[in-house]
Each structure stands twice: as C-alpha cells, then as structure tokens.
Amino acid sequence: MASRVMVRMAPALKGRRGPLTLTQAAVQRLKELQTSSAPEEQNKTLKIGIQGKGCSGNAYTLSWVAEPKKFDEKVTQDGVTVLIDSKALLTLIGTEMDWFEGKLASQFVFNNPNIKGACGCGESFLV
C-alpha cells in the first residue's frame, strides 16, 4: 500500500523579531551604566541568564562579561548590545526588558509572556 504525502507552500516569512526587546528606559539606563563605569569596564556587555532558584524555580541573572560565549545570542537595539545566555534563550523569547525607577527601588523588569506563574515577591518565576 502506497502512502501519500501532502505538500503545502509555507506562507511568506515575516521579519524575525529578536528574542528580547528593550524599552527606551532600559536602553537609556544601560547607556548610563556603560558610560559611568570605570574605563576598563566600559567594554563589557550585559549578559542575561536564568538560574534555578527561588520559590518558583527560576530567577534572572545579570552580569557584565568581556567576551560572549560560543552560543550566546547577541541582541542590539538603539546602540545597546545585550547578550542572552544560550540556556536561557527559549525562556526569554518575546520578553521585554524595562527599567523601573520608584521611590523605594530601581530595577530592571522583565515582561515575559512565557511565564506561567511567579512567587509573591516577584523574584522568581515558573515557565
């Protein structure tokens, strides 16, 4: 018995959106951090990763690195470059990174559509 295979044309591909978008507030804050750091630190790039910790299981990590690792994803927007750890890439797809300044705290905030739950304090999340 012969099997049949159906072939359909795929729709035209649209422009690929990066795995992470930065708000203007985040872009501005990253530029401030890079220019206000010591001269030997100004060539470093912010790297975003995910670490298993907290009551919901995952938390974001931010670190300054001199060189990207082999499979790190590079995101450049408005003159700012951010690296995404290869292990965190699938979790971060579609995420918006924002900078929040309040009276009691100032911090980067991640609006991630992939999150299924978060702890009460907002430090950790579940995918």
mmCIF file of N, CA and C in Angstrom:
data_model
loop_
_atom_site.group_PDB
_atom_site.id
_atom_site.type_symbol
_atom_site.label_atom_id
_atom_site.label_comp_id
_atom_site.label_asym_id
_atom_site.label_seq_id
_atom_site.Cartn_x
_atom_site.Cartn_y
_atom_site.Cartn_z
ATOM 1 N N MET A 1 0.836 -1.166 0.000
ATOM 2 C CA MET A 1 0.000 0.000 0.000
ATOM 3 C C MET A 1 0.889 1.240 0.000
ATOM 4 N N ALA A 2 0.653 2.126 -0.909
ATOM 5 C CA ALA A 2 1.456 3.342 -1.025
ATOM 6 C C ALA A 2 0.907 4.409 -0.093
ATOM 7 N N SER A 3 1.807 5.137 0.513
ATOM 8 C CA SER A 3 1.371 6.236 1.379
ATOM 9 C C SER A 3 1.431 7.535 0.595
ATOM 10 N N ARG A 4 0.594 8.466 0.987
ATOM 11 C CA ARG A 4 0.551 9.750 0.293
ATOM 12 C C ARG A 4 1.158 10.820 1.175
ATOM 13 N N VAL A 5 1.820 11.737 0.567
ATOM 14 C CA VAL A 5 2.419 12.860 1.281
ATOM 15 C C VAL A 5 1.816 14.142 0.730
ATOM 16 N N MET A 6 1.360 14.975 1.610
ATOM 17 C CA MET A 6 0.776 16.238 1.191
ATOM 18 C C MET A 6 1.807 17.337 1.384
ATOM 19 N N VAL A 7 1.980 18.165 0.401
ATOM 20 C CA VAL A 7 2.927 19.262 0.465
ATOM 21 C C VAL A 7 2.161 20.556 0.263
ATOM 22 N N ARG A 8 2.410 21.510 1.164
ATOM 23 C CA ARG A 8 1.781 22.824 1.033
ATOM 24 C C ARG A 8 2.859 23.889 1.058
ATOM 25 N N MET A 9 2.610 24.958 0.383
ATOM 26 C CA MET A 9 3.543 26.078 0.396
ATOM 27 C C MET A 9 3.417 26.803 1.728
ATOM 28 N N ALA A 10 4.528 27.116 2.309
ATOM 29 C CA ALA A 10 4.529 27.879 3.551
ATOM 30 C C ALA A 10 4.259 29.346 3.239
ATOM 31 N N PRO A 11 3.569 30.047 4.127
ATOM 32 C CA PRO A 11 3.354 31.474 3.888
ATOM 33 C C PRO A 11 4.692 32.207 3.914
ATOM 34 N N ALA A 12 4.739 33.351 3.300
ATOM 35 C CA ALA A 12 5.967 34.144 3.282
ATOM 36 C C ALA A 12 6.387 34.464 4.706
ATOM 37 N N LEU A 13 7.653 34.345 4.964
ATOM 38 C CA LEU A 13 8.170 34.613 6.300
ATOM 39 C C LEU A 13 8.243 36.112 6.543
ATOM 40 N N LYS A 14 7.850 36.505 7.724
ATOM 41 C CA LYS A 14 7.945 37.911 8.102
ATOM 42 C C LYS A 14 9.305 38.137 8.740
ATOM 43 N N GLY A 15 9.666 39.388 8.927
ATOM 44 C CA GLY A 15 10.934 39.716 9.558
ATOM 45 C C GLY A 15 11.033 39.096 10.940
ATOM 46 N N ARG A 16 12.172 38.570 11.252
ATOM 47 C CA ARG A 16 12.392 37.913 12.536
ATOM 48 C C ARG A 16 12.560 38.949 13.630
ATOM 49 N N ARG A 17 11.802 38.794 14.666
ATOM 50 C CA ARG A 17 11.904 39.675 15.814
ATOM 51 C C ARG A 17 12.895 39.081 16.785
ATOM 52 N N GLY A 18 13.692 39.897 17.418
ATOM 53 C CA GLY A 18 14.687 39.404 18.363
ATOM 54 C C GLY A 18 14.041 38.736 19.555
ATOM 55 N N PRO A 19 14.790 37.918 20.255
ATOM 56 C CA PRO A 19 14.234 37.229 21.416
ATOM 57 C C PRO A 19 13.943 38.166 22.584
ATOM 58 N N LEU A 20 14.539 39.349 22.550
ATOM 59 C CA LEU A 20 14.382 40.300 23.639
ATOM 60 C C LEU A 20 14.264 41.694 23.060
ATOM 61 N N THR A 21 13.308 42.470 23.556
ATOM 62 C CA THR A 21 13.218 43.875 23.167
ATOM 63 C C THR A 21 13.470 44.729 24.398
ATOM 64 N N LEU A 22 14.051 45.880 24.178
ATOM 65 C CA LEU A 22 14.364 46.805 25.263
ATOM 66 C C LEU A 22 13.482 48.033 25.142
ATOM 67 N N THR A 23 12.939 48.484 26.255
ATOM 68 C CA THR A 23 12.194 49.742 26.236
ATOM 69 C C THR A 23 13.199 50.884 26.173
ATOM 70 N N GLN A 24 12.719 52.079 25.861
ATOM 71 C CA GLN A 24 13.611 53.237 25.810
ATOM 72 C C GLN A 24 14.233 53.516 27.181
ATOM 73 N N ALA A 25 13.485 53.265 28.248
ATOM 74 C CA ALA A 25 14.023 53.459 29.598
ATOM 75 C C ALA A 25 15.176 52.490 29.864
ATOM 76 N N ALA A 26 15.046 51.251 29.417
ATOM 77 C CA ALA A 26 16.108 50.260 29.598
ATOM 78 C C ALA A 26 17.330 50.614 28.762
ATOM 79 N N VAL A 27 17.114 51.052 27.529
ATOM 80 C CA VAL A 27 18.225 51.462 26.667
ATOM 81 C C VAL A 27 18.988 52.615 27.312
ATOM 82 N N GLN A 28 18.248 53.601 27.794
ATOM 83 C CA GLN A 28 18.875 54.769 28.414
ATOM 84 C C GLN A 28 19.670 54.374 29.653
ATOM 85 N N ARG A 29 19.115 53.509 30.491
ATOM 86 C CA ARG A 29 19.811 53.095 31.710
ATOM 87 C C ARG A 29 21.070 52.287 31.392
ATOM 88 N N LEU A 30 21.009 51.407 30.401
ATOM 89 C CA LEU A 30 22.188 50.632 30.017
ATOM 90 C C LEU A 30 23.288 51.542 29.475
ATOM 91 N N LYS A 31 22.915 52.563 28.714
ATOM 92 C CA LYS A 31 23.906 53.520 28.231
ATOM 93 C C LYS A 31 24.545 54.271 29.397
ATOM 94 N N GLU A 32 23.729 54.666 30.379
ATOM 95 C CA GLU A 32 24.251 55.353 31.563
ATOM 96 C C GLU A 32 25.219 54.460 32.335
ATOM 97 N N LEU A 33 24.861 53.201 32.501
ATOM 98 C CA LEU A 33 25.724 52.272 33.237
ATOM 99 C C LEU A 33 27.059 52.070 32.522
ATOM 100 N N GLN A 34 27.023 51.978 31.206
ATOM 101 C CA GLN A 34 28.261 51.752 30.463
ATOM 102 C C GLN A 34 29.163 52.984 30.476
ATOM 103 N N THR A 35 28.598 54.169 30.386
ATOM 104 C CA THR A 35 29.430 55.373 30.355
ATOM 105 C C THR A 35 29.917 55.784 31.740
ATOM 106 N N SER A 36 29.184 55.432 32.785
ATOM 107 C CA SER A 36 29.586 55.834 34.138
ATOM 108 C C SER A 36 30.544 54.848 34.800
ATOM 109 N N SER A 37 30.782 53.702 34.186
ATOM 110 C CA SER A 37 31.685 52.719 34.782
ATOM 111 C C SER A 37 33.138 53.099 34.513
ATOM 112 N N ALA A 38 34.038 52.421 35.205
ATOM 113 C CA ALA A 38 35.475 52.654 35.037
ATOM 114 C C ALA A 38 35.878 52.345 33.594
ATOM 115 N N PRO A 39 36.920 53.015 33.078
ATOM 116 C CA PRO A 39 37.318 52.816 31.673
ATOM 117 C C PRO A 39 37.574 51.357 31.300
ATOM 118 N N GLU A 40 38.142 50.566 32.180
ATOM 119 C CA GLU A 40 38.401 49.156 31.857
ATOM 120 C C GLU A 40 37.125 48.319 31.857
ATOM 121 N N GLU A 41 36.074 48.835 32.435
ATOM 122 C CA GLU A 41 34.791 48.123 32.471
ATOM 123 C C GLU A 41 33.857 48.532 31.337
ATOM 124 N N GLN A 42 34.144 49.606 30.622
ATOM 125 C CA GLN A 42 33.234 50.127 29.610
ATOM 126 C C GLN A 42 33.098 49.232 28.390
ATOM 127 N N ASN A 43 34.023 48.329 28.157
ATOM 128 C CA ASN A 43 33.949 47.433 27.004
ATOM 129 C C ASN A 43 33.187 46.148 27.304
ATOM 130 N N LYS A 44 32.669 46.021 28.510
ATOM 131 C CA LYS A 44 31.932 44.815 28.866
ATOM 132 C C LYS A 44 30.478 44.936 28.430
ATOM 133 N N THR A 45 29.837 43.775 28.255
ATOM 134 C CA THR A 45 28.461 43.705 27.776
ATOM 135 C C THR A 45 27.599 43.028 28.832
ATOM 136 N N LEU A 46 26.377 43.514 28.985
ATOM 137 C CA LEU A 46 25.451 42.891 29.930
ATOM 138 C C LEU A 46 24.978 41.558 29.374
ATOM 139 N N LYS A 47 25.027 40.530 30.218
ATOM 140 C CA LYS A 47 24.564 39.197 29.825
ATOM 141 C C LYS A 47 23.408 38.800 30.731
ATOM 142 N N ILE A 48 22.326 38.339 30.097
ATOM 143 C CA ILE A 48 21.132 37.919 30.827
ATOM 144 C C ILE A 48 21.067 36.404 30.803
ATOM 145 N N GLY A 49 20.821 35.833 31.957
ATOM 146 C CA GLY A 49 20.693 34.386 32.058
ATOM 147 C C GLY A 49 19.581 34.020 33.012
ATOM 148 N N ILE A 50 19.411 32.739 33.208
ATOM 149 C CA ILE A 50 18.406 32.229 34.142
ATOM 150 C C ILE A 50 19.081 31.208 35.030
ATOM 151 N N GLN A 51 18.800 31.320 36.313
ATOM 152 C CA GLN A 51 19.373 30.404 37.294
ATOM 153 C C GLN A 51 18.233 29.730 38.046
ATOM 154 N N GLY A 52 18.407 28.463 38.348
ATOM 155 C CA GLY A 52 17.404 27.740 39.119
ATOM 156 C C GLY A 52 17.483 28.116 40.582
ATOM 157 N N LYS A 53 16.549 28.937 41.052
ATOM 158 C CA LYS A 53 16.499 29.309 42.466
ATOM 159 C C LYS A 53 15.166 29.985 42.771
ATOM 160 N N GLY A 54 14.922 30.241 44.014
ATOM 161 C CA GLY A 54 13.698 30.910 44.426
ATOM 162 C C GLY A 54 12.552 29.927 44.613
ATOM 163 N N CYS A 55 11.443 30.411 45.138
ATOM 164 C CA CYS A 55 10.316 29.525 45.433
ATOM 165 C C CYS A 55 9.570 29.051 44.191
ATOM 166 N N SER A 56 9.716 29.750 43.060
ATOM 167 C CA SER A 56 9.047 29.301 41.842
ATOM 168 C C SER A 56 9.981 28.549 40.894
ATOM 169 N N GLY A 57 11.256 28.511 41.200
ATOM 170 C CA GLY A 57 12.171 27.670 40.436
ATOM 171 C C GLY A 57 13.189 28.353 39.561
ATOM 172 N N ASN A 58 12.910 29.552 39.038
ATOM 173 C CA ASN A 58 13.843 30.237 38.144
ATOM 174 C C ASN A 58 13.955 31.708 38.516
ATOM 175 N N ALA A 59 15.133 32.268 38.286
ATOM 176 C CA ALA A 59 15.345 33.695 38.512
ATOM 177 C C ALA A 59 16.288 34.221 37.442
ATOM 178 N N TYR A 60 16.132 35.488 37.093
ATOM 179 C CA TYR A 60 17.008 36.109 36.102
ATOM 180 C C TYR A 60 18.349 36.428 36.731
ATOM 181 N N THR A 61 19.405 36.342 35.931
ATOM 182 C CA THR A 61 20.735 36.765 36.369
ATOM 183 C C THR A 61 21.245 37.810 35.377
ATOM 184 N N LEU A 62 21.912 38.824 35.900
ATOM 185 C CA LEU A 62 22.516 39.862 35.085
ATOM 186 C C LEU A 62 23.983 39.946 35.462
ATOM 187 N N SER A 63 24.857 39.910 34.460
ATOM 188 C CA SER A 63 26.288 40.016 34.743
ATOM 189 C C SER A 63 26.979 40.719 33.584
ATOM 190 N N TRP A 64 28.097 41.354 33.879
ATOM 191 C CA TRP A 64 28.897 42.019 32.855
ATOM 192 C C TRP A 64 29.981 41.066 32.406
ATOM 193 N N VAL A 65 30.101 40.854 31.101
ATOM 194 C CA VAL A 65 31.109 39.936 30.558
ATOM 195 C C VAL A 65 31.949 40.661 29.502
ATOM 196 N N ALA A 66 33.212 40.247 29.406
ATOM 197 C CA ALA A 66 34.113 40.848 28.431
ATOM 198 C C ALA A 66 33.934 40.229 27.047
ATOM 199 N N GLU A 67 33.693 38.923 26.999
ATOM 200 C CA GLU A 67 33.559 38.205 25.735
ATOM 201 C C GLU A 67 32.331 37.292 25.783
ATOM 202 N N PRO A 68 31.558 37.218 24.705
ATOM 203 C CA PRO A 68 30.434 36.277 24.688
ATOM 204 C C PRO A 68 30.930 34.845 24.545
ATOM 205 N N LYS A 69 30.157 33.910 25.071
ATOM 206 C CA LYS A 69 30.464 32.501 24.866
ATOM 207 C C LYS A 69 29.988 32.098 23.478
ATOM 208 N N LYS A 70 30.359 30.915 23.070
ATOM 209 C CA LYS A 70 30.135 30.460 21.702
ATOM 210 C C LYS A 70 28.675 30.560 21.240
ATOM 211 N N PHE A 71 27.726 30.156 22.074
ATOM 212 C CA PHE A 71 26.327 30.106 21.641
ATOM 213 C C PHE A 71 25.455 31.201 22.247
ATOM 214 N N ASP A 72 26.040 32.219 22.836
ATOM 215 C CA ASP A 72 25.258 33.331 23.367
ATOM 216 C C ASP A 72 24.588 34.083 22.227
ATOM 217 N N GLU A 73 23.362 34.512 22.447
ATOM 218 C CA GLU A 73 22.612 35.285 21.447
ATOM 219 C C GLU A 73 22.899 36.772 21.673
ATOM 220 N N LYS A 74 23.188 37.474 20.616
ATOM 221 C CA LYS A 74 23.502 38.896 20.689
ATOM 222 C C LYS A 74 22.291 39.702 20.226
ATOM 223 N N VAL A 75 21.821 40.610 21.067
ATOM 224 C CA VAL A 75 20.687 41.470 20.735
ATOM 225 C C VAL A 75 21.179 42.911 20.757
ATOM 226 N N THR A 76 21.046 43.606 19.635
ATOM 227 C CA THR A 76 21.460 45.007 19.547
ATOM 228 C C THR A 76 20.240 45.847 19.205
ATOM 229 N N GLN A 77 20.039 46.885 20.016
ATOM 230 C CA GLN A 77 18.897 47.773 19.800
ATOM 231 C C GLN A 77 19.289 49.182 20.220
ATOM 232 N N ASP A 78 19.075 50.145 19.358
ATOM 233 C CA ASP A 78 19.334 51.563 19.641
ATOM 234 C C ASP A 78 20.742 51.815 20.182
ATOM 235 N N GLY A 79 21.720 51.113 19.642
ATOM 236 C CA GLY A 79 23.106 51.322 20.044
ATOM 237 C C GLY A 79 23.535 50.585 21.301
ATOM 238 N N VAL A 80 22.667 49.762 21.849
ATOM 239 C CA VAL A 80 22.990 48.983 23.050
ATOM 240 C C VAL A 80 22.981 47.502 22.687
ATOM 241 N N THR A 81 24.005 46.783 23.158
ATOM 242 C CA THR A 81 24.086 45.350 22.910
ATOM 243 C C THR A 81 23.928 44.599 24.221
ATOM 244 N N VAL A 82 23.094 43.575 24.190
ATOM 245 C CA VAL A 82 22.857 42.699 25.339
ATOM 246 C C VAL A 82 23.067 41.272 24.865
ATOM 247 N N LEU A 83 23.669 40.453 25.709
ATOM 248 C CA LEU A 83 23.849 39.036 25.401
ATOM 249 C C LEU A 83 22.834 38.217 26.167
ATOM 250 N N ILE A 84 22.376 37.133 25.551
ATOM 251 C CA ILE A 84 21.473 36.198 26.230
ATOM 252 C C ILE A 84 22.166 34.854 26.289
ATOM 253 N N ASP A 85 22.262 34.318 27.482
ATOM 254 C CA ASP A 85 22.864 33.007 27.674
ATOM 255 C C ASP A 85 22.091 31.978 26.851
ATOM 256 N N SER A 86 22.815 31.091 26.206
ATOM 257 C CA SER A 86 22.172 30.115 25.316
ATOM 258 C C SER A 86 21.165 29.235 26.056
ATOM 259 N N LYS A 87 21.397 28.970 27.335
ATOM 260 C CA LYS A 87 20.475 28.127 28.108
ATOM 261 C C LYS A 87 19.179 28.860 28.456
ATOM 262 N N ALA A 88 19.208 30.180 28.398
ATOM 263 C CA ALA A 88 18.033 30.980 28.753
ATOM 264 C C ALA A 88 17.245 31.437 27.535
ATOM 265 N N LEU A 89 17.755 31.183 26.355
ATOM 266 C CA LEU A 89 17.172 31.742 25.141
ATOM 267 C C LEU A 89 15.709 31.364 24.933
ATOM 268 N N LEU A 90 15.377 30.094 25.043
ATOM 269 C CA LEU A 90 13.985 29.673 24.812
ATOM 270 C C LEU A 90 13.028 30.255 25.840
ATOM 271 N N THR A 91 13.502 30.438 27.052
ATOM 272 C CA THR A 91 12.656 31.003 28.107
ATOM 273 C C THR A 91 12.410 32.491 27.878
ATOM 274 N N LEU A 92 13.365 33.182 27.259
ATOM 275 C CA LEU A 92 13.274 34.631 27.108
ATOM 276 C C LEU A 92 12.638 35.102 25.800
ATOM 277 N N ILE A 93 12.339 34.212 24.886
ATOM 278 C CA ILE A 93 11.787 34.629 23.595
ATOM 279 C C ILE A 93 10.507 35.442 23.799
ATOM 280 N N GLY A 94 10.483 36.631 23.206
ATOM 281 C CA GLY A 94 9.318 37.506 23.311
ATOM 282 C C GLY A 94 9.317 38.417 24.520
ATOM 283 N N THR A 95 10.367 38.392 25.322
ATOM 284 C CA THR A 95 10.422 39.166 26.555
ATOM 285 C C THR A 95 10.784 40.622 26.287
ATOM 286 N N GLU A 96 10.190 41.503 27.074
ATOM 287 C CA GLU A 96 10.514 42.925 27.029
ATOM 288 C C GLU A 96 11.254 43.275 28.320
ATOM 289 N N MET A 97 12.401 43.929 28.180
ATOM 290 C CA MET A 97 13.194 44.362 29.332
ATOM 291 C C MET A 97 12.953 45.847 29.538
ATOM 292 N N ASP A 98 12.557 46.220 30.744
ATOM 293 C CA ASP A 98 12.227 47.607 31.062
ATOM 294 C C ASP A 98 13.049 48.049 32.264
ATOM 295 N N TRP A 99 13.174 49.350 32.453
ATOM 296 C CA TRP A 99 13.831 49.917 33.631
ATOM 297 C C TRP A 99 12.779 50.661 34.429
ATOM 298 N N PHE A 100 12.674 50.343 35.724
ATOM 299 C CA PHE A 100 11.688 50.958 36.601
ATOM 300 C C PHE A 100 12.420 51.734 37.689
ATOM 301 N N GLU A 101 12.014 52.975 37.905
ATOM 302 C CA GLU A 101 12.554 53.776 38.999
ATOM 303 C C GLU A 101 11.401 54.227 39.869
ATOM 304 N N GLY A 102 11.450 53.819 41.128
ATOM 305 C CA GLY A 102 10.431 54.206 42.080
ATOM 306 C C GLY A 102 11.068 54.879 43.278
ATOM 307 N N LYS A 103 10.264 55.218 44.259
ATOM 308 C CA LYS A 103 10.780 55.875 45.458
ATOM 309 C C LYS A 103 11.605 54.922 46.316
ATOM 310 N N LEU A 104 11.234 53.640 46.312
ATOM 311 C CA LEU A 104 11.919 52.683 47.172
ATOM 312 C C LEU A 104 12.885 51.769 46.427
ATOM 313 N N ALA A 105 12.722 51.624 45.127
ATOM 314 C CA ALA A 105 13.587 50.700 44.392
ATOM 315 C C ALA A 105 13.720 51.126 42.942
ATOM 316 N N SER A 106 14.848 50.779 42.362
ATOM 317 C CA SER A 106 15.090 50.957 40.928
ATOM 318 C C SER A 106 15.635 49.636 40.418
ATOM 319 N N GLN A 107 15.034 49.124 39.340
ATOM 320 C CA GLN A 107 15.450 47.804 38.880
ATOM 321 C C GLN A 107 15.011 47.550 37.446
ATOM 322 N N PHE A 108 15.681 46.571 36.822
ATOM 323 C CA PHE A 108 15.239 46.097 35.530
ATOM 324 C C PHE A 108 14.058 45.159 35.751
ATOM 325 N N VAL A 109 13.043 45.288 34.899
ATOM 326 C CA VAL A 109 11.845 44.466 34.989
ATOM 327 C C VAL A 109 11.710 43.709 33.673
ATOM 328 N N PHE A 110 11.418 42.419 33.764
ATOM 329 C CA PHE A 110 11.251 41.581 32.581
ATOM 330 C C PHE A 110 9.784 41.228 32.421
ATOM 331 N N ASN A 111 9.191 41.653 31.307
ATOM 332 C CA ASN A 111 7.809 41.306 30.975
ATOM 333 C C ASN A 111 7.872 40.115 30.026
ATOM 334 N N ASN A 112 7.731 38.923 30.595
ATOM 335 C CA ASN A 112 7.944 37.684 29.857
ATOM 336 C C ASN A 112 6.612 36.973 29.620
ATOM 337 N N PRO A 113 6.208 36.812 28.349
ATOM 338 C CA PRO A 113 4.931 36.156 28.050
ATOM 339 C C PRO A 113 4.954 34.645 28.286
ATOM 340 N N ASN A 114 6.128 34.073 28.508
ATOM 341 C CA ASN A 114 6.252 32.622 28.700
ATOM 342 C C ASN A 114 6.056 32.178 30.138
ATOM 343 N N ILE A 115 5.963 33.112 31.062
ATOM 344 C CA ILE A 115 5.846 32.774 32.484
ATOM 345 C C ILE A 115 4.448 32.254 32.790
ATOM 346 N N LYS A 116 4.399 31.129 33.482
ATOM 347 C CA LYS A 116 3.124 30.518 33.878
ATOM 348 C C LYS A 116 2.749 30.861 35.315
ATOM 349 N N GLY A 117 3.725 31.276 36.107
ATOM 350 C CA GLY A 117 3.464 31.635 37.493
ATOM 351 C C GLY A 117 4.680 32.321 38.085
ATOM 352 N N ALA A 118 4.477 33.038 39.185
ATOM 353 C CA ALA A 118 5.571 33.742 39.855
ATOM 354 C C ALA A 118 5.339 33.711 41.356
ATOM 355 N N CYS A 119 6.399 33.875 42.106
ATOM 356 C CA CYS A 119 6.251 33.892 43.562
ATOM 357 C C CYS A 119 5.707 35.264 43.992
ATOM 358 N N GLY A 120 5.318 35.371 45.213
ATOM 359 C CA GLY A 120 4.718 36.599 45.721
ATOM 360 C C GLY A 120 5.644 37.799 45.699
ATOM 361 N N CYS A 121 6.925 37.582 45.912
ATOM 362 C CA CYS A 121 7.871 38.699 45.951
ATOM 363 C C CYS A 121 8.279 39.151 44.560
ATOM 364 N N GLY A 122 8.034 38.333 43.541
ATOM 365 C CA GLY A 122 8.362 38.705 42.181
ATOM 366 C C GLY A 122 9.797 38.413 41.765
ATOM 367 N N GLU A 123 10.559 37.764 42.613
ATOM 368 C CA GLU A 123 11.956 37.445 42.302
ATOM 369 C C GLU A 123 12.117 36.218 41.440
ATOM 370 N N SER A 124 11.239 35.245 41.562
ATOM 371 C CA SER A 124 11.387 34.015 40.793
ATOM 372 C C SER A 124 10.106 33.719 40.028
ATOM 373 N N PHE A 125 10.232 32.826 39.034
ATOM 374 C CA PHE A 125 9.103 32.544 38.164
ATOM 375 C C PHE A 125 9.116 31.091 37.701
ATOM 376 N N LEU A 126 7.990 30.670 37.139
ATOM 377 C CA LEU A 126 7.817 29.308 36.629
ATOM 378 C C LEU A 126 7.464 29.389 35.155
ATOM 379 N N VAL A 127 8.132 28.570 34.353
ATOM 380 C CA VAL A 127 7.865 28.545 32.907
ATOM 381 C C VAL A 127 7.120 27.274 32.571
#
